[in-house]
CSV table of C-alpha atoms and ligand atoms in Angstrom, one decimal:
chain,number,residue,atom,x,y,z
O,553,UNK,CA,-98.3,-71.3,113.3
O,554,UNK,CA,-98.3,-73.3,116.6
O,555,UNK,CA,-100.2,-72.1,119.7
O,556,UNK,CA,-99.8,-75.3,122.4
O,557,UNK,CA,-101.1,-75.3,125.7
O,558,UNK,CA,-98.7,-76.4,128.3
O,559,UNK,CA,-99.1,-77.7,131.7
O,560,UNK,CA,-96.7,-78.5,134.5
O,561,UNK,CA,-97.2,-80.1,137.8
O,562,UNK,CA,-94.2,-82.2,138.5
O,563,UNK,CA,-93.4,-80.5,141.9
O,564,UNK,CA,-94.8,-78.0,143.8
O,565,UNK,CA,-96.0,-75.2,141.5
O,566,UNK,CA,-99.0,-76.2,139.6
O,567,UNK,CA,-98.6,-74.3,136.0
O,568,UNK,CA,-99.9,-73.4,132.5
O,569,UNK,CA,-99.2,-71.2,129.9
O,570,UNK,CA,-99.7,-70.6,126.0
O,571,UNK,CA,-97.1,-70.9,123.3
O,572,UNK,CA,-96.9,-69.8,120.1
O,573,UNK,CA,-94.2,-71.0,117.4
O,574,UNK,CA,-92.1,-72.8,120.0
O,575,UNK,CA,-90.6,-69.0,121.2
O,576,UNK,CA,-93.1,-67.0,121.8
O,577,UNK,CA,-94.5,-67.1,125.4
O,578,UNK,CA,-98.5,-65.4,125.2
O,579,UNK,CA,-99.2,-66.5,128.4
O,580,UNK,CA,-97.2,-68.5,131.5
O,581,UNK,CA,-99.3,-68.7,134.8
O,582,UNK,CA,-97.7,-70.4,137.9
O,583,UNK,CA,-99.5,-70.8,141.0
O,584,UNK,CA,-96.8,-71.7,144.2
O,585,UNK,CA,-97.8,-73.9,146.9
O,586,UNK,CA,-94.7,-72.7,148.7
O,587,UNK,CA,-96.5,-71.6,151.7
O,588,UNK,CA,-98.0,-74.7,152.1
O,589,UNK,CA,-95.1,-77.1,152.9
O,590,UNK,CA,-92.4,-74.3,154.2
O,591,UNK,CA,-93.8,-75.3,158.0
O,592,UNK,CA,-92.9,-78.6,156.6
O,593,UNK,CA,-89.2,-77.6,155.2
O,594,UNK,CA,-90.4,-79.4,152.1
O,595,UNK,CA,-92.3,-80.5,149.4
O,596,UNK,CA,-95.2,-83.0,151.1
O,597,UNK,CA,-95.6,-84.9,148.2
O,598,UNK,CA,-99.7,-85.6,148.9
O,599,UNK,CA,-100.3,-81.8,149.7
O,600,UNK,CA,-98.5,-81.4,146.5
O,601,UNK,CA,-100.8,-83.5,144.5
O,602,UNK,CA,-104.2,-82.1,146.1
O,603,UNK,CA,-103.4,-78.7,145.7
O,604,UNK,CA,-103.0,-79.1,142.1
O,605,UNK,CA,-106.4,-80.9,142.0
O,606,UNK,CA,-107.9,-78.0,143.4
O,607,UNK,CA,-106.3,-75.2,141.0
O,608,UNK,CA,-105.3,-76.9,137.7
O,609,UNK,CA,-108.3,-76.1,136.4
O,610,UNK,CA,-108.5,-72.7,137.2
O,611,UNK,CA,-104.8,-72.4,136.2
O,612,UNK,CA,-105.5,-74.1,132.9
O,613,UNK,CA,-108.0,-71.4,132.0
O,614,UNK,CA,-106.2,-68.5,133.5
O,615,UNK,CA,-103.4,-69.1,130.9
O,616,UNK,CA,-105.6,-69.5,128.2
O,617,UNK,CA,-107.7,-65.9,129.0
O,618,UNK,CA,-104.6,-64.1,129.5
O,619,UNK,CA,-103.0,-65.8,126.1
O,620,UNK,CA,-106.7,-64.2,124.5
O,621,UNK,CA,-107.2,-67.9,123.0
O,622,UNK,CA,-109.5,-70.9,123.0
O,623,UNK,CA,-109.4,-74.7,123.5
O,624,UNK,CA,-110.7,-74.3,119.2
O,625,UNK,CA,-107.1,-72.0,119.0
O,626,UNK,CA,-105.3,-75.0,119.9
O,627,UNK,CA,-102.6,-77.1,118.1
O,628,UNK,CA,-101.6,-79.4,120.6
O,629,UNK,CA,-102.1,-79.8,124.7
O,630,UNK,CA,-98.5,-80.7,126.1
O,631,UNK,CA,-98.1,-82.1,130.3
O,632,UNK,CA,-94.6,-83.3,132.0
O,633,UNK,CA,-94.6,-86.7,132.0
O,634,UNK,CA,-91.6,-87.2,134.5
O,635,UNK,CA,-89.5,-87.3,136.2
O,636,UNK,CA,-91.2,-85.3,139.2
O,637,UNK,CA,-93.8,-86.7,142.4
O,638,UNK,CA,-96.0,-89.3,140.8
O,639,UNK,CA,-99.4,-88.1,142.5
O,640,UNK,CA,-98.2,-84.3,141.4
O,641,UNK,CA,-97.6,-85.6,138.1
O,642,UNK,CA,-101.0,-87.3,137.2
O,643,UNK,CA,-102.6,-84.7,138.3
O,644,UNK,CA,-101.3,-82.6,135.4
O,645,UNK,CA,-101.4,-85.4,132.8
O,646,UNK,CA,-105.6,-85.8,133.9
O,647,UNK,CA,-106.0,-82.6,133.3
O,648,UNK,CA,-103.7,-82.6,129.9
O,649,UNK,CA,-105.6,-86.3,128.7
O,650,UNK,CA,-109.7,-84.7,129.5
O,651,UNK,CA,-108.5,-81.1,127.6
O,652,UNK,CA,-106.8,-83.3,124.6
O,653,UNK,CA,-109.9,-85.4,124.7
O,654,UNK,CA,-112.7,-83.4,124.7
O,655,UNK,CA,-111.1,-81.0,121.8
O,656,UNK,CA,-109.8,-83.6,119.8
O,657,UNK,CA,-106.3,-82.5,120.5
O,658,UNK,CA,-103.0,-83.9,120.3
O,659,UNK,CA,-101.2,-85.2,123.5
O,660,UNK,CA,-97.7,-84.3,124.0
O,661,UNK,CA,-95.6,-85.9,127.2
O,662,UNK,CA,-92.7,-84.0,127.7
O,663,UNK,CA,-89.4,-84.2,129.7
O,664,UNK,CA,-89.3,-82.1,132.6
O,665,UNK,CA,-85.5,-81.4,132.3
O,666,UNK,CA,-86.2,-81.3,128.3
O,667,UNK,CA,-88.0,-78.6,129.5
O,668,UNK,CA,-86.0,-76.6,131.5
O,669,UNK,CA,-83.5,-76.2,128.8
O,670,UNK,CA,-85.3,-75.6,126.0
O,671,UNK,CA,-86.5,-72.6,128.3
O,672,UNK,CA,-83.5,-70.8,126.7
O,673,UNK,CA,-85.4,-71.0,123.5
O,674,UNK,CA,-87.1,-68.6,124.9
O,675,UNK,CA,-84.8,-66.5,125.2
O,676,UNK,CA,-82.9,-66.6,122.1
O,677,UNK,CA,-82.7,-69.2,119.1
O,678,UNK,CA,-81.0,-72.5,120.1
O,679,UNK,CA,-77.8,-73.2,118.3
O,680,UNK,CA,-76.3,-76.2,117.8
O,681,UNK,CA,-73.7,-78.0,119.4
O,682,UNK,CA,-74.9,-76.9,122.7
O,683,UNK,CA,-73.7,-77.2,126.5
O,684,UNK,CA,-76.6,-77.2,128.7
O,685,UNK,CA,-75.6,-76.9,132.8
O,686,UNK,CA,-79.1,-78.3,134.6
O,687,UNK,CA,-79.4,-77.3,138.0
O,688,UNK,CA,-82.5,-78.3,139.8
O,689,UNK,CA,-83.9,-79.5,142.7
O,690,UNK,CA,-83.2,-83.5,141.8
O,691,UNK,CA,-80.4,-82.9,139.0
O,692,UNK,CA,-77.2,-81.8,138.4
O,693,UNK,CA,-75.5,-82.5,134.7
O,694,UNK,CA,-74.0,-81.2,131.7
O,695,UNK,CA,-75.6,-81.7,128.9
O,696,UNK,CA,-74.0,-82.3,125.3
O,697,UNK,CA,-76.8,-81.6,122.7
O,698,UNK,CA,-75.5,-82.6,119.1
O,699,UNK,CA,-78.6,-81.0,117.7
O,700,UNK,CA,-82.3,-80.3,117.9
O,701,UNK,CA,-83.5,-83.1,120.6
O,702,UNK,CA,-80.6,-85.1,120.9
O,703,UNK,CA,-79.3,-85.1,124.9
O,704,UNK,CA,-75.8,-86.4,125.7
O,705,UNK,CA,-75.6,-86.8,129.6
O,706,UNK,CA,-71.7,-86.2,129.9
O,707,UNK,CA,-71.6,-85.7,133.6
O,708,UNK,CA,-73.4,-85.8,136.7
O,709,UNK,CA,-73.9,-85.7,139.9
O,710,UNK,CA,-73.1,-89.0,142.2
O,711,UNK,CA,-74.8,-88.0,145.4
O,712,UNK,CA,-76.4,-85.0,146.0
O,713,UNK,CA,-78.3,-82.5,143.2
O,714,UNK,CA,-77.1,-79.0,143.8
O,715,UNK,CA,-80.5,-77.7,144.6
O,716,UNK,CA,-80.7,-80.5,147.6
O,717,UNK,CA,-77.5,-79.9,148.9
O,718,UNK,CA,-78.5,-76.2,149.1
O,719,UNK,CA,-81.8,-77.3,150.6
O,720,UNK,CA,-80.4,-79.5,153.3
O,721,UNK,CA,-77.5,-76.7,154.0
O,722,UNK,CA,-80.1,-74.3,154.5
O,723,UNK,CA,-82.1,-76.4,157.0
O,724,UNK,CA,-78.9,-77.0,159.1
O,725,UNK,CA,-78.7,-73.1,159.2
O,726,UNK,CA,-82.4,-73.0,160.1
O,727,UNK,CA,-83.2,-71.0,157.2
O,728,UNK,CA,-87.0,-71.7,156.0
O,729,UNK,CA,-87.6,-73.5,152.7
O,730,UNK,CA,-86.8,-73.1,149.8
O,731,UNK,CA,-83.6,-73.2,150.9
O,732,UNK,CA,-82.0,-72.2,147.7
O,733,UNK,CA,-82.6,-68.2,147.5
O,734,UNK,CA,-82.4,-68.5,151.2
O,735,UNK,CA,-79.0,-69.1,151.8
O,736,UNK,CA,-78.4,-67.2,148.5
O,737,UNK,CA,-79.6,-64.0,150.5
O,738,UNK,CA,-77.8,-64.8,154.1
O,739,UNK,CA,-74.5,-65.5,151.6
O,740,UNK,CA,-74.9,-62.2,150.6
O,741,UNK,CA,-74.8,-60.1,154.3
O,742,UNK,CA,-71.3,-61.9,154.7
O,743,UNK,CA,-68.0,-59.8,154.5
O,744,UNK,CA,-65.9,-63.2,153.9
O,745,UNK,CA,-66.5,-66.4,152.9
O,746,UNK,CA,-65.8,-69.5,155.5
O,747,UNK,CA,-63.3,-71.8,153.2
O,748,UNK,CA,-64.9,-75.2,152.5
O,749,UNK,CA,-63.6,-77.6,150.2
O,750,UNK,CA,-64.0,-77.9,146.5
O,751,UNK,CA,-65.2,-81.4,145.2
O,752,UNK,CA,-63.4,-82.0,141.8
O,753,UNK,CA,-63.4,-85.9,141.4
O,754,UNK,CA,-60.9,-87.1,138.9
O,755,UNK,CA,-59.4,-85.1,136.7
O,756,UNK,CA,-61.0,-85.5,133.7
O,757,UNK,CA,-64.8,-86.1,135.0
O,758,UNK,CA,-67.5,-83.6,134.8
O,759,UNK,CA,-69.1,-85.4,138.0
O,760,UNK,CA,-70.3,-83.9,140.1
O,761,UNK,CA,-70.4,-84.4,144.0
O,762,UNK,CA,-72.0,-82.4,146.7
O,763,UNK,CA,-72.1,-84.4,149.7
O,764,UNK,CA,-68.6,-83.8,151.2
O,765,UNK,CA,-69.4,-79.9,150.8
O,766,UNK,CA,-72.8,-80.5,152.7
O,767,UNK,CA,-70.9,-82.5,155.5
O,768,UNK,CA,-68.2,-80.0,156.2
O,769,UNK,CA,-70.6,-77.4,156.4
O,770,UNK,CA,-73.0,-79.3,158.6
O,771,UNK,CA,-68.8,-80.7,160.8
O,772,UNK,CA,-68.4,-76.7,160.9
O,773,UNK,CA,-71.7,-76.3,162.6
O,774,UNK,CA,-71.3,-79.2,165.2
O,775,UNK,CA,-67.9,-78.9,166.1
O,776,UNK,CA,-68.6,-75.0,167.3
O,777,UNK,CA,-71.9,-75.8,168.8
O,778,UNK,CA,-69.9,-78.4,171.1
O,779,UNK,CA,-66.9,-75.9,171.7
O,780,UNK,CA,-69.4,-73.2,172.3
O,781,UNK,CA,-68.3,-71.0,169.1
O,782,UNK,CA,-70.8,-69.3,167.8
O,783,UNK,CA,-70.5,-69.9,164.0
O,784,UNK,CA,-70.7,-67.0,161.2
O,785,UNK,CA,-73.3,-68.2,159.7
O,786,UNK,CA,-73.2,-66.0,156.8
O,787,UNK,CA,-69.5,-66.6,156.3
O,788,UNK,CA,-70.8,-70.3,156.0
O,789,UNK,CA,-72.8,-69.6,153.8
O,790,UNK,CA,-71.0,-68.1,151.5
O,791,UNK,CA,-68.4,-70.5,151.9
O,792,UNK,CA,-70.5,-73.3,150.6
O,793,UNK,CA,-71.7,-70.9,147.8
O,794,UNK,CA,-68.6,-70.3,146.7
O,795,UNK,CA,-67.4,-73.9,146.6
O,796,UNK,CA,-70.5,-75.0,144.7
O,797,UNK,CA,-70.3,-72.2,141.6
O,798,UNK,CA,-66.4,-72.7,141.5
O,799,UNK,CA,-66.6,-76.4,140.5
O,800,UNK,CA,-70.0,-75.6,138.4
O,801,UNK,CA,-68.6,-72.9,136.5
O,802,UNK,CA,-65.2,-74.9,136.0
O,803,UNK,CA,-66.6,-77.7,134.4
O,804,UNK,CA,-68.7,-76.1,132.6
O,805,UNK,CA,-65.9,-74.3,131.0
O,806,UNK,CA,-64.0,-77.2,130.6
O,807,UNK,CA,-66.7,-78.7,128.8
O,808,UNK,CA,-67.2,-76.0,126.5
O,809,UNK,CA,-63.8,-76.2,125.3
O,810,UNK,CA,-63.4,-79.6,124.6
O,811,UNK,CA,-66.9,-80.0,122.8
O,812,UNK,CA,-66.3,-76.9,121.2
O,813,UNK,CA,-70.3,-75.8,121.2
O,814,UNK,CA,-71.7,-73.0,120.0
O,815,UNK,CA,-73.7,-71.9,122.7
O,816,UNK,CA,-74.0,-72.5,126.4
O,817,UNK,CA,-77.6,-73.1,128.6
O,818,UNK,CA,-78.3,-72.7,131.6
O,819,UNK,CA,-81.0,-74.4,133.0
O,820,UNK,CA,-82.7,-75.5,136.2
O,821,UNK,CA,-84.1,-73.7,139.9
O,822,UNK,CA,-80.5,-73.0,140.9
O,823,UNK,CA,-80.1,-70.6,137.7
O,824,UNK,CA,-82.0,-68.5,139.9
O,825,UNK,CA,-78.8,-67.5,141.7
O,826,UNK,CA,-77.5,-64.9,141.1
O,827,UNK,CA,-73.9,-65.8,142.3
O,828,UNK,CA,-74.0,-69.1,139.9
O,829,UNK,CA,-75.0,-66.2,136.9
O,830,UNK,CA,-72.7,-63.6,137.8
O,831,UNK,CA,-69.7,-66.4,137.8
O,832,UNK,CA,-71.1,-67.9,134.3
O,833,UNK,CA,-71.0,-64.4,132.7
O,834,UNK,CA,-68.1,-63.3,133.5
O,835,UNK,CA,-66.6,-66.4,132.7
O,836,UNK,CA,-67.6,-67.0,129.3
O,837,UNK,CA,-67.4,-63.0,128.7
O,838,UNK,CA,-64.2,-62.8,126.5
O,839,UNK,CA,-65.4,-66.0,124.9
O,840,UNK,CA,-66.1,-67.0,121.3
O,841,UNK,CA,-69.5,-68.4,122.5
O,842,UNK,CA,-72.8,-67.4,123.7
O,843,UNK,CA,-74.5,-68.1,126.7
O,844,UNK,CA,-78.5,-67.8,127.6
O,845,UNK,CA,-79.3,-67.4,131.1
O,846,UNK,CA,-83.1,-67.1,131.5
O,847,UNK,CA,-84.8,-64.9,133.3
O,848,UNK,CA,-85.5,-66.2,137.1
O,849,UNK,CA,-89.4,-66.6,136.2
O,850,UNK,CA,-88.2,-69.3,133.6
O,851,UNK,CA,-85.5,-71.3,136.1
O,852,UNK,CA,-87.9,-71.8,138.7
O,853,UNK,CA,-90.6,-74.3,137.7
O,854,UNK,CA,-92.8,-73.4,134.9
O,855,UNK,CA,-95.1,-74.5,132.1
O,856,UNK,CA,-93.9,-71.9,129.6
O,857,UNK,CA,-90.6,-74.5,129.1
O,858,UNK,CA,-92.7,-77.2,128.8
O,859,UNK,CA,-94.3,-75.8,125.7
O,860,UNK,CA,-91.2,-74.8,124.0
O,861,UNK,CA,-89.9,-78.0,124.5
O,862,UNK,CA,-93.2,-79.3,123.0
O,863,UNK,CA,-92.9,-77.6,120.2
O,864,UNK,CA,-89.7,-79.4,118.9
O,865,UNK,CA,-91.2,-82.2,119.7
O,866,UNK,CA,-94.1,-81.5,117.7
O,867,UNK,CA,-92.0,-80.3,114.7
O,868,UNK,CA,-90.5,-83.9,114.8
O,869,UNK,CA,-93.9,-85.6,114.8
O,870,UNK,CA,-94.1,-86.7,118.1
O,871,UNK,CA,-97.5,-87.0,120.7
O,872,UNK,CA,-98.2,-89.4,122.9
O,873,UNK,CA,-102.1,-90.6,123.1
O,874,UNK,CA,-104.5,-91.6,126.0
O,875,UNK,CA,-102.2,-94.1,127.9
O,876,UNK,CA,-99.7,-91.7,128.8
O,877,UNK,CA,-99.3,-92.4,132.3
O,878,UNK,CA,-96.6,-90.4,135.1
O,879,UNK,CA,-93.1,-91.5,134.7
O,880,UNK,CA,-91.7,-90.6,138.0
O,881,UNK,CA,-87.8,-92.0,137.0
O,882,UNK,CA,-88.2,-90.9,133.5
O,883,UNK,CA,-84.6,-90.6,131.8
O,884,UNK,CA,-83.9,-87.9,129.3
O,885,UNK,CA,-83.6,-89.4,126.5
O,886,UNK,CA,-83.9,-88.3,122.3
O,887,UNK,CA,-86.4,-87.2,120.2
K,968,KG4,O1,-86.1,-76.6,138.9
K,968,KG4,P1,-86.7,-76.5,140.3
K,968,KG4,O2,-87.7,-75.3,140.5
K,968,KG4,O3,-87.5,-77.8,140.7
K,968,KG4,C1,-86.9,-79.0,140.4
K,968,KG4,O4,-87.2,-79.4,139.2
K,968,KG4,O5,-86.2,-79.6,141.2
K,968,KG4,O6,-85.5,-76.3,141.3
K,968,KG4,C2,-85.8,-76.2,142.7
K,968,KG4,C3,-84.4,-76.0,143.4
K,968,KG4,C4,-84.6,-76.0,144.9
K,968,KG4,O7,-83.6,-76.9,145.5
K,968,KG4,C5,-84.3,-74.6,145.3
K,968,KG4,O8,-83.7,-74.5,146.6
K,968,KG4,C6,-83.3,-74.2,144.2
K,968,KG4,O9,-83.8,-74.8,143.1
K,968,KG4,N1,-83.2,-72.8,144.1
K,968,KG4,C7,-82.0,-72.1,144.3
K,968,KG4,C8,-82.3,-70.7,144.1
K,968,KG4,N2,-83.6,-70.6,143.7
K,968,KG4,C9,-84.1,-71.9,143.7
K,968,KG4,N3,-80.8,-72.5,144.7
K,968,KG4,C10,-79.8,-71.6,144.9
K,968,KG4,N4,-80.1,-70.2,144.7
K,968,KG4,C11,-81.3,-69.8,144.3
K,968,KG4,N5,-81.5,-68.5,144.2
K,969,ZN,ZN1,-87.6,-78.2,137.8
């Protein structure tokens, strides 16, 4: 048996939690600075980093009361190593280095998008040839995972991540931040959805490109603000929502039948919407594969992923050791 402590503090959520056996989540404790930067409209990367000083701790030893285990319980300590905020980052990997230290632990640095897909393992056993669809904050790709650890980026996106361009879209409808479940929830109020283009790129890619979608939206907002329209903003909304699950949920699709996997992942903040779930569901419904969807409290940022995703790693014999520093551009690579 396995029981790994894992922390997370890449962004703004500082978190811990306890796994057991790679699946078994016995405790996953997030605490949200949200409030913090939303009179900001965003993530102040040194407010990030000195919250976390001042709750890691606490968080740390929250997730170990509630997992009813000790630092002597412990198999391994596991931290995100990047990509993320550097200052946000090392705060986590201190924390990670003194526990590992001081208990004679192993170290293990972990990809933060690693992370967020092996949340599905979570969920369900992880089959492979899998088709993972990441949608975060800073990434949009599909995902080709030959087996256990092994990541094939086979598309991506070339401007804009999805989360951002629903971030800067809701900040040009003056929603508050997060802008994500914000827009999400005006989408919802509207009767009919404002058509906005679709961004396919060439026909074979499984780019990805959100930009043009953010600028028509932002065009629509201008050009009736200067002919004294007043704009459905809802009906916007939903218009950009609709553009960004059609092409997410196309490719996807497109990609599962040409790499013929097994299972299909979805991973990432955005797999908190509910539109982008509904749309993956039904779509895969009548076919001959299966598809995880976490639950929201395992999309949004978390430590709970990070130890899953530690636990392959451990399986494979792999822990970093005391120079483990924050990796701010980390690529995904495999283990
Ligand atoms: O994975 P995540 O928590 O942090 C990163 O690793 O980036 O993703 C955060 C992103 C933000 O851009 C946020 O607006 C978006 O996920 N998000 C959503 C929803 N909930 C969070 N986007 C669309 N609909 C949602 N319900
Ligand atoms: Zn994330």
């Amino acid at each position: 048996m396995t029981t790994i402590l894992a922390i997370e503090t890449s962004c703004d959520e500082t978190a811990a939690a306890v796994i057991e056996n790679g699946d078994t989540i016995r405790s996953n404790v997030v605490a949200t600075q949200m409030e913090s930067h939303a009179r900001f409209g965003g993530v102040v990367p040194e407010i990030a980093s000195r919250h976390h000083v001042e709750v890691v701790t606490a968080v740390v030893e929250e997730a170990l009361e509630k997992a009813n285990v000790t630092y002597q319980d412990l198999t391994a300590v596991a931290v995100t190593e990047g990509p993320g905020l550097v200052g946000a980052l090392l705060v986590g990997i201190h924390a990670a280095k003194a526990i590992a230290f001081a208990h004679g632990l192993p170290l293990i640095g972990v990809h933060h998008i690693a992370g967020h897909i092996y949340a599905n393992q979570l969920v369900a056993k992880l089959q492979f040839p899998l088709l993972a669809l990441v949608v975060s904050g800073g990434h949009t790709e599909l995902i080709y995972m030959e087996k256990d650890g092994h990541f094939q980026v086979i598309g991506q996106t070339r401007d804009d991540a999805v989360g951002e361009a629903y971030d800067k879209v809701a900040r040009a409808l003056a929603l508050p931040y997060p802008g994500g479940p914000n827009v999400e929830q005006l989408a919802d109020t509207a009767e009919a959805a404002l058509d906005l283009p679709r961004s396919w790129l060439e026909k074979d890619s499984y780019d990805f490109s959100f930009s043009g979608l953010k600028s028509a939206v932002l065009n629509r907002l201008n050009n009736d603000k200067q002919r004294g329209i007043v704009t459905d903003r809802a009906a916007l909304a939903k218009g950009f929502q609709e553009s960004v699950v059609d092409v997410l949920v196309a490719k996807t699709v497109r990609a599962q039948a040409q790499f013929n996997v097994k299972q299909v992942v979805l991973a990432g903040g955005v797999a908190a919407n509910k539109g982008l779930r509904k749309a993956l569901t039904e779509a895969f419904a009548n076919k001959d594969v299966t598809l995880l969807v976490p639950p929201l409290s395992l999309c949004t940022d978390n430590a709970a992923m990070i130890g899953a995703c530690a636990h392959s790693m451990w399986l494979r014999g792999i822990s970093g050791n005391m120079a483990m520093n924050a990796r701010p551009g980390l690529p995904l690579s495999s283990f």
